Amino acid sequence: MNPRLRKLSRILLRSLAALFLILLLGALAAWGLRARIATALAKDYLQEQGIEEPQFTISQLQTDSLTIESIALRHPQATLAADRLQLTFTLSELLNSYRIGSATLQNLSLSLDASQLPADNAQPSPEPLSLEKLFQLLDPSPFLPVPFDRIQIADSTLNLKIPEETLTFPFEIEAAADSADSLQIAATLQHASHTLELEATLADPARTRLQAHLQVDAPVAFLDRYLPHWKSDLPDLHQLSLSSLELQATLSKPLDSPAQLEATLRLHSLAANYEEATASFPLLTLETLFFDFNEIPLHITATPQSILRDTLAVLPEQPLDLDITLSNLNVFEIQTHSPISWTYDSGYLSAASNFQLSYQLENTLRPLQGQIETLRLQLDDQELAPFSLTASGTTDQLNFQSSPLSLANASPATLEGVTGTLNIPEAPAEPIVLALTGTLHPAPLALNGEEAFLPQAALQLESLIFETGTETKLSLASLQSNPLTQLPGIARLAGDLKLDLFLEQPSDSDLASGNVKLDASNISIQSEQLNGDGVAIQSQLSFQQWDTNELANIDLANEAGLDSLLRRTQASLDWQANKLSSPPFSTQWSGGSLALAPQDEQLKISTSFGAGILRYDKLRLDQVYLENEHRGTLAQLDGTASFSAMLDGVTLQADSQHRIDSPLSELSLSGNYTLSPFQLVHSDLPARFLPELAGLSLSAALQAEGDFQANAQDADASLSLTLRDGAIAYPASQVNARGLELDLHLASLAQLDSGPLSSRLRIEDIEAGDLKSLQAESQFTFQNGTQLAVDFATVSLFGGQAQLRSAQIPIDGSDFQSTLDLENFDLDQIARYIDFFDGRMQGKVSGHLPFRLRDGAFELLRGDLRLPDGAPASLRYNTQGLLTQDAKAMPGTKPTLSDRILKFLKINPEKTAEQAIGNITITEFYADLFPENEPETPIKIRIGGTAHTDLGDVPVVINTQLHGSLTELYNFIIRLNSL
C-alpha cells in the first residue's frame, strides 16, 4: 500500500478511536459519573494521541443515550468537525459487551491535507496486491461480535487538499448489523458530475461481498480535475471525448472458491484520436471476472461508428466482440470472437479477419506472437481465398508466415511458402519496411488431353512506408529454364524470365510513379506458328504521376485522357534472336526495338527491325533494316519510315511519309512511299516463285512510288512502277527479250483498278528460237479488279504487224473472245524459217485470226490469210533434179506412143514440171485457218497463179490441207511433187 495512504488510514483509525473513547466517557457520564471529568479525560487522551486542542461538549447524558455537540478535532494532516453525535444504548450491554444500539453523526466535515503527507521512502516495497488480501480487509472477525446495531453519517463532507486545490466530496455512510456476526454497510460519495456508491456485506467469507458503482458524467473533466497531468503520460493522445462512464464492480468469495472480482465498465459516446488513429463508439463495454491480478481477462463488446488509421478502416455499424487477457503483468493477449471487417485505401482492399495475439513483456527476443485468420479479402475486383497468418517478433520487427494465397474462384496461380518481416522503427523519419518472399505456383491447366507445364516463379516484395509516402519493389524470377513453359499441341518455351516492378506514391495523393522491367534471356520457342532460338528481350516501362483511381477506370477510347497518361510515360523494348521463323518468313541474327517518350509536348514513338538474313518463301534479303518514327498526339501522328536491304548484292531502299489520325476511335492512315531506283542483273527472282520458269533470268532498272490510305474498315494503295533497260533470257524455251520498258499505273491495289492512267509495255525485240519479232507494244488498264482492258497490242512480225483488237479480258478467267489482225506478213521472211525450203518467195499477205477462252480452255476460231487484191506475189524454188533425177534412175521400159510423140517433139515433161514449180507468179493466195467444221484439217490453203517454163506459161491452181504446227503450214511446197 502507498505510504501516504497508510498514514492517512492510521489517522482515520485514531480519529475513530477517539470517537469511541468519547462514547465510553459519555456512557460513564450517563451512569451519573462526572461529565466534566469524563470530558477532561477524553481530551487528555486525545491530546496524547496527537489530536491538537480537541473540542466537544456533552450536551446530554442519559442512561440510554448520549449527545455530544460542537465536536472539533485537529491533527497536523487532518481535521474533523461535527455538529452533533447521538448515541443510543443499553447500559448493561455497554458496560458488559461494549455494545451500543445506534450512532448518528450529522454534518461531519473531514478535511485531509494530502499535500503534506511525507513520503516514507524507508518503507519496504509493498507486497504484491492480490484479491485474497483485499478480501481479508473485509474480514469482520476482529470486530465481532458487532459492537452496534446501526451507525449513520449523514450530510457530511470530505475535503481533500492537494497541491493545486482543495477537493470537496459530499458523502453519506450507513452501517447496520444483521446479526452479531454480520454487517451491512452502504456509502455514497457524490459530486456534481460523478457519484460513487459502495455496498458491503461483512460476514463469513461465503457471504462477504463488496459492491461499487461509479457514475461519471464528464470523465475527461474528471481526469483534468483530479489528475491534471494525466495527458503527459499519453503524449500521442491528441483528442479524447467521453460523455459518461459507468463502472460496476463486485468483490466476493463464493463457497469453496477463491476471491473474485467481477466488473463491468460502460463508456458512452467515446471518441479518441491516438497517434494517427481515430475511433468513435456510441457505447463500449468492458466486462471482467478474475481471481488473481496475475490473470485478468477482459471481454469487450462495441458497435463502432468509425475506426480509422490513415487509409485503414474498420467497417462501421458492425459488432466487435473481443477477449483481452493480461497475465502476470507480463503477457497481453487479445482474441476476436467474430470476424472484424476492415478496408484499406478507400475500399481498394476489404477483408474480414479473426485474430489472436499475445505480447510478453519479459521476452526480449520475440515478445509478440499471434495468428490472423482472414475469411474474406477483396482486392479491387479480385477476391482471395481464406488464409491464415502466423507472426512473431517485437513491436519493431515482426516475422510472419502465411498459408498459401490464391484467388477465391478459378485462381490462375497460388503463392506458397510465404514468409516475411515487418520492421517498424521508433524514429518517425525512418520508414516502415515490409518484406515478403514466396513461390508462385501456376494452377494446373489441361490442353489437348494433357497437362500443361507452366513456370514457377520466386516472388520477392519489399514495401517502404514513409510518413510522406510509400515505395514498393516487386520481383518475379522463373525457377525453371528448360522448359520454361510447355503447352501441349501449342508451344514449348525454354529460357529465363525475370520481372521487376518499382512503385512510389505520396501519402497525400493518388498519383503514383515507378517503372516495370522485363528481362528474358536464352529463350527458345517451338510452335506451329513461331519458332526461335537465342531470343533475348529487355523492356522497361517508366511512368510519372499516374492517377491510380483514374488508371483503374481509364477509357482507352478517350484520346485526351490516354494522351495525358502517355505524356507521363516512357517505354522501351529491345530484342535479339539468333533464329526466328514464322512460315513463310524466317530470319537469322535479327533484332528490334520500340521506344515511347514524350517530347516537346508531343509523343515520340520509334520502332526498328534488323536482320542479317530475312527469307520470305524463296526470297532472301540480306542486311535488312527497317526504321519507323512517329511524332504528335493520339489525335494525329506524323511519321516516317525507311527500309533498306540487299537483294542478290543489289541495295534496295524504300522510304515513306505518312499520317495517322484518331487511332483510338476512327483510325485513319494516309501517306506516300518511294522505292528508290535499283538494278537487277541476270536475276533469277521470277524463277524462285514460279518453278516452271527455272533458268529464266531478268535484268532491269526498277523504281516505284505511290500513295496509301487505310481505316478501320479497309485499306488501299496506288502504284506507279517504272521498268527500264529490261532483258529476259529463258534458255529452256529459247526465248530472249531485250529493251523492255514498263510503266504500270494502279490507282487502287485493293480494287486492282488503274483509274484514269493507262499502263504501257514495250519490248524492243523478242527471240523465240529462230523466230524474231520487233517493237512489241501494248497499252492497257485494269478495271475494278474484274477486267484487263487492252487499248491496243501490236508486234512487228515477218515484216508485217500482228495487232490485237481492243479487248476486255476477264481477270477471273471467265469466257471472252477477241481477234488478232495480221497485216502485210512478208512471205519471204516466213520462208526463211522453213528449214527444207530452198528458194525464195515474194509478196505480202494479210488476214485475221479470232480466238476465245471458254471454260478455261484457249481456242482458235476460223480465220483467214490472203493476198490482197492486185498485190503481186511470186515463188521461186530450186527444183533442179527434183523430178528428173528419179526418172533417170528408173529401169528401162518399152516406150509408149505418147512417149515417142513427146520425144519426137523434143518435149521432156519432168523437166518442164521442174521449171513450172521453180518459178510461179501468184495471183491468188487464200488460207482458211481453223475451219470449225473440219477440226482434223486446221488449215486449208489455195494458191492460184501462172507457172513459167521454156515451153510457155502454164496456169497453176494448188489446193492443200495442213495439219499440226506452224512449220507444217508450208508443207504445200512438198505437195508440189504431185504435179
XYZ file of C-alpha atoms in Angstrom, residues 118-363:
246
model
C 5.573 12.864 3.794
C 6.823 10.146 1.528
C 8.149 7.290 3.583
C 10.971 6.156 1.335
C 12.394 3.999 4.089
C 9.380 1.722 3.948
C 9.986 -1.561 2.197
C 8.301 -2.127 -1.139
C 4.677 -3.127 -0.694
C 3.784 -6.714 -1.177
C 2.076 -7.617 -4.465
C -1.599 -6.825 -4.436
C -3.959 -9.789 -4.512
C -7.696 -10.300 -4.285
C -7.228 -12.519 -1.255
C -5.501 -9.712 0.645
C -8.193 -7.270 -0.418
C -10.824 -9.710 0.724
C -9.059 -10.122 4.050
C -9.523 -6.406 4.637
C -13.254 -7.132 4.602
C -12.918 -9.816 7.282
C -15.112 -8.683 10.235
C -13.601 -11.200 12.667
C -11.553 -8.653 14.659
C -14.740 -6.635 15.278
C -17.075 -9.486 16.117
C -19.432 -9.501 17.725
C -20.561 -6.321 16.051
C -20.484 -3.597 18.778
C -23.502 -1.675 17.419
C -26.808 -2.133 15.744
C -26.691 0.846 13.389
C -24.396 3.756 12.589
C -25.357 6.617 10.262
C -23.235 9.503 9.000
C -25.411 11.976 7.115
C -24.996 15.313 5.381
C -21.204 15.018 5.613
C -18.341 16.384 3.580
C -14.862 15.163 2.780
C -12.354 17.916 1.956
C -9.194 16.686 0.317
C -6.405 19.199 -0.109
C -3.964 18.597 -2.950
C -1.151 20.878 -4.124
C -3.278 22.655 -6.711
C -6.634 22.943 -4.864
C -8.964 21.517 -2.263
C -11.482 18.950 -3.453
C -14.835 18.640 -1.702
C -16.941 15.479 -1.731
C -20.333 15.203 -0.005
C -20.850 11.695 1.358
C -23.104 9.526 3.484
C -22.402 6.269 5.292
C -24.777 3.807 6.903
C -23.812 0.570 8.669
C -26.239 -1.936 10.154
C -25.684 -5.238 11.942
C -27.893 -8.042 10.618
C -26.675 -10.208 13.467
C -23.814 -10.388 15.878
C -21.528 -11.706 13.065
C -22.957 -9.892 10.023
C -22.735 -6.265 8.995
C -24.277 -4.285 6.118
C -22.532 -1.077 5.021
C -23.684 1.474 2.411
C -21.741 4.592 1.453
C -22.385 7.285 -1.113
C -19.824 9.823 -2.334
C -21.388 12.486 -4.526
C -20.274 15.330 -6.739
C -21.869 17.481 -9.367
C -20.608 15.237 -12.212
C -19.919 11.901 -10.538
C -21.270 9.545 -7.906
C -19.615 6.646 -6.084
C -21.828 4.139 -4.312
C -20.416 1.378 -2.131
C -22.316 -1.519 -0.618
C -20.704 -4.168 1.553
C -21.805 -7.266 3.406
C -19.291 -8.283 6.054
C -19.849 -11.746 7.421
C -18.359 -15.186 6.949
C -16.317 -15.454 3.706
C -19.105 -17.075 1.719
C -21.428 -14.151 2.449
C -18.942 -11.288 2.436
C -19.340 -9.042 -0.606
C -18.235 -5.566 -1.622
C -20.047 -3.791 -4.451
C -19.120 -0.473 -6.027
C -20.976 1.632 -8.581
C -19.239 4.656 -10.075
C -21.072 7.045 -12.382
C -19.050 9.865 -14.038
C -20.890 12.240 -16.372
C -17.843 14.127 -17.682
C -14.903 11.730 -17.427
C -12.396 13.956 -19.250
C -13.155 16.885 -16.971
C -12.937 14.451 -14.042
C -9.416 13.456 -15.102
C -8.404 17.050 -15.737
C -9.517 17.991 -12.216
C -8.273 15.065 -10.172
C -5.292 14.013 -12.325
C -4.225 17.230 -14.044
C -1.056 15.710 -15.500
C -2.656 12.600 -16.970
C -2.177 13.806 -20.563
C 1.594 13.995 -20.128
C 1.630 10.211 -19.697
C -0.112 9.845 -23.091
C 1.737 12.253 -25.398
C 0.305 10.619 -28.562
C -3.304 11.081 -27.443
C -4.346 14.139 -29.434
C -8.043 14.151 -28.621
C -10.428 12.346 -26.266
C -14.121 12.878 -25.675
C -16.399 10.778 -23.490
C -19.908 11.733 -22.421
C -20.064 9.428 -19.397
C -18.750 6.242 -17.878
C -20.336 3.724 -15.588
C -18.405 1.187 -13.511
C -19.924 -1.657 -11.535
C -17.637 -3.936 -9.523
C -18.231 -6.765 -7.065
C -15.621 -8.382 -4.822
C -16.756 -11.712 -3.370
C -15.647 -15.178 -2.390
C -18.158 -17.891 -3.257
C -18.169 -21.107 -1.258
C -15.102 -23.293 -1.891
C -13.762 -20.722 -4.339
C -11.008 -18.119 -4.206
C -11.806 -14.450 -4.012
C -13.045 -12.988 -7.288
C -13.622 -9.566 -8.745
C -16.388 -9.073 -11.291
C -16.655 -5.693 -13.005
C -18.421 -4.016 -15.910
C -17.315 -0.709 -17.404
C -19.515 1.159 -19.873
C -18.133 4.090 -21.850
C -20.734 6.238 -23.595
C -20.055 8.339 -26.733
C -16.329 7.622 -26.766
C -14.180 9.355 -29.409
C -10.373 9.342 -29.456
C -7.502 10.379 -31.683
C -4.337 8.493 -30.779
C -1.222 8.949 -32.923
C -2.625 8.632 -36.478
C -5.668 6.572 -35.477
C -9.178 7.829 -34.766
C -12.121 5.935 -33.321
C -15.633 6.636 -32.066
C -18.080 4.364 -30.243
C -21.645 5.115 -29.125
C -21.096 2.514 -26.400
C -18.029 0.493 -25.411
C -18.488 -2.205 -22.760
C -15.698 -3.972 -20.848
C -16.533 -6.964 -18.670
C -14.185 -8.945 -16.459
C -14.232 -11.728 -13.894
C -10.903 -12.746 -12.398
C -9.490 -14.409 -9.290
C -5.979 -13.049 -9.362
C -4.325 -9.881 -10.556
C -1.873 -12.147 -12.365
C -4.625 -13.232 -14.773
C -7.087 -10.512 -15.751
C -9.456 -11.281 -18.648
C -11.467 -8.576 -20.351
C -14.430 -9.070 -22.651
C -15.027 -6.065 -24.905
C -18.156 -5.500 -26.965
C -18.956 -2.439 -29.056
C -20.532 -1.227 -32.276
C -18.145 1.419 -33.595
C -19.169 4.372 -35.688
C -15.627 4.600 -37.068
C -12.128 3.197 -36.539
C -9.580 4.694 -38.905
C -5.804 4.893 -39.276
C -4.602 6.562 -42.458
C -6.494 4.603 -45.136
C -7.050 1.543 -42.913
C -10.599 1.469 -41.513
C -12.917 -0.897 -39.683
C -16.334 -1.004 -41.258
C -18.867 0.961 -39.151
C -22.011 -0.376 -37.533
C -20.637 -3.897 -37.128
C -20.442 -5.550 -33.675
C -16.998 -6.022 -32.171
C -16.507 -8.932 -29.767
C -13.000 -9.248 -28.267
C -11.307 -11.037 -25.390
C -8.246 -9.416 -23.824
C -6.157 -11.132 -21.143
C -3.373 -9.636 -19.024
C -1.221 -12.278 -17.327
C 1.308 -11.593 -14.536
C 1.535 -8.006 -15.713
C 3.730 -9.537 -18.427
C 1.640 -11.244 -21.090
C -1.033 -9.348 -23.002
C -3.380 -11.452 -25.152
C -6.224 -10.429 -27.452
C -8.624 -12.656 -29.391
C -11.695 -11.976 -31.529
C -14.948 -13.910 -31.198
C -16.340 -12.774 -34.531
C -14.660 -11.572 -37.746
C -13.736 -7.901 -37.987
C -14.485 -6.372 -41.366
C -11.977 -3.756 -42.481
C -10.943 -1.834 -45.568
C -7.760 -0.258 -46.876
C -7.162 2.538 -49.343
C -10.779 3.737 -49.578
C -12.144 0.284 -50.244
C -9.474 -0.813 -52.752
C -8.843 -3.656 -50.307
C -11.517 -5.024 -47.976
C -11.434 -8.047 -45.687
C -12.925 -9.837 -42.699
C -10.461 -11.327 -40.192
C -10.223 -13.105 -36.884
C -7.031 -12.721 -34.901
C -5.327 -13.945 -31.744
C -2.300 -12.021 -30.449
C -0.115 -12.193 -27.359
C 2.624 -9.918 -26.052
C 5.213 -10.953 -23.421
C 6.996 -8.053 -21.784
C 9.795 -10.217 -20.389
C 10.574 -11.873 -23.739
